[in-house]
Tab-separated table of C-alpha atoms in Angstrom:
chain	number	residue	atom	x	y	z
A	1	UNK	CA	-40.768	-44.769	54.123
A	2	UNK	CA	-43.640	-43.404	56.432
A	3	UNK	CA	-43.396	-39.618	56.831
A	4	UNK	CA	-45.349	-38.013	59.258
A	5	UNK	CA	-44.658	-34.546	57.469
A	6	UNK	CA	-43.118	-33.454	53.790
A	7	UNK	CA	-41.538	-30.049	52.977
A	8	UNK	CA	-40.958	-28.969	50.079
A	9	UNK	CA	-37.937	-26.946	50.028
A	10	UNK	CA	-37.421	-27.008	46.343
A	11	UNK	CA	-36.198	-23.865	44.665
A	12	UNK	CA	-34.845	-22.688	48.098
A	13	UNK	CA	-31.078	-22.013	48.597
A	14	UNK	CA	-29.048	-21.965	51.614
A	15	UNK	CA	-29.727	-21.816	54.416
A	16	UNK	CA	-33.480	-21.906	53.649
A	17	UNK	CA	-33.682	-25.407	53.404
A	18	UNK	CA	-32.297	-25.878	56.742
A	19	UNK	CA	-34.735	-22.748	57.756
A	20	UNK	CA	-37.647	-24.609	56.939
A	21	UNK	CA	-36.267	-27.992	57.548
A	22	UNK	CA	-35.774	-26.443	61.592
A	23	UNK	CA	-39.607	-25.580	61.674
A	24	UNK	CA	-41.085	-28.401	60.048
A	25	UNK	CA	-39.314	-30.662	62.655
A	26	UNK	CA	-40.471	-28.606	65.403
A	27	UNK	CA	-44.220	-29.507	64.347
A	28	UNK	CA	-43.742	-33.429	64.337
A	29	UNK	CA	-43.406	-35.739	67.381
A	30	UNK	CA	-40.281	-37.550	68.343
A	31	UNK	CA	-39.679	-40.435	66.782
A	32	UNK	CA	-41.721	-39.000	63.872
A	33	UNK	CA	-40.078	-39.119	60.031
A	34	UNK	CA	-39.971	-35.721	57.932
A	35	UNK	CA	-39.460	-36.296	54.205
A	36	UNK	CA	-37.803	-32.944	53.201
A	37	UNK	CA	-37.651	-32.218	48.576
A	38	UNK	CA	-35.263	-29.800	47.815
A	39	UNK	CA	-33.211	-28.495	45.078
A	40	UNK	CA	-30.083	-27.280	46.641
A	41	UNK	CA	-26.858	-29.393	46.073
A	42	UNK	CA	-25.672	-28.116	49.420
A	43	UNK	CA	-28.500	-29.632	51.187
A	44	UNK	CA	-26.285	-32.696	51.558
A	45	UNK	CA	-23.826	-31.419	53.987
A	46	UNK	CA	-25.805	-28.931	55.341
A	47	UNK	CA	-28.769	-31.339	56.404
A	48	UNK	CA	-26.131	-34.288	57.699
A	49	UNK	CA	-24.236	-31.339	59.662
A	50	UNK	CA	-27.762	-30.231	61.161
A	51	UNK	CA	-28.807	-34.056	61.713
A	52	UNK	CA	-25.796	-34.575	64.009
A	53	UNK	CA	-25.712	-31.499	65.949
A	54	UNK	CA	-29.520	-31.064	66.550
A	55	UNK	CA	-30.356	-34.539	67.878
A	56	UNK	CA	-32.374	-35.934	64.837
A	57	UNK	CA	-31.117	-38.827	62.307
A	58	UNK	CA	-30.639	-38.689	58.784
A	59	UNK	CA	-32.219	-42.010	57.854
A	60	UNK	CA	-31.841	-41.440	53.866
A	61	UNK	CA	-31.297	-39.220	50.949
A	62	UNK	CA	-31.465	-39.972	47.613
A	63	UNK	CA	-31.452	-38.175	44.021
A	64	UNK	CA	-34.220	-38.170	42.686
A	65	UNK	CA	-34.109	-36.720	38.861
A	66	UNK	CA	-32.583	-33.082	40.766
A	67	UNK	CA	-34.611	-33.286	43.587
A	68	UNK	CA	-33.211	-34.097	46.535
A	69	UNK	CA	-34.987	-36.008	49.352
A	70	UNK	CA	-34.366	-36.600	52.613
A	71	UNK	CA	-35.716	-38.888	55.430
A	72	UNK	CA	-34.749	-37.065	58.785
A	73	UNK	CA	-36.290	-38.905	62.496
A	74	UNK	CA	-37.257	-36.593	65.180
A	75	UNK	CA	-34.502	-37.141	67.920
């Protein structure tokens, strides 16, 4: 998937993630992709709450050996 940004939010725990995740956003266009890495196991519900109440879309997440990474589009 095309990201316009990536954030690497690894080693971070809550609410960081979402912290950074809030700022990264605000420096892409809309319709624009942010890949987001993190470490967090929260990051799961906590990005999918944020998705849905912000505007954006959670396009993906996967595990990727720990990591977690998200694909969130710029409402």
């Amino acid at each position: 998937m095309n990201a316009a940004k990536v954030l690497d939010a690894k080693g971070l725990d809550c609410p960081m993630p979402i912290v950074k995740t809030k700022k990264a956003i605000g420096e892409i266009e809309s319709g624009q992709v942010l890949e987001v890495h993190t470490t967090d196991k929260g990051a799961v519900k906590d990005l999918a709450a944020w998705t849905e109440s912000t505007g954006h879309e959670l396009l993906k997440h996967e595990d990727d050996s720990g990591t977690l990474k998200f694909w969130i589009k710029k409402g």
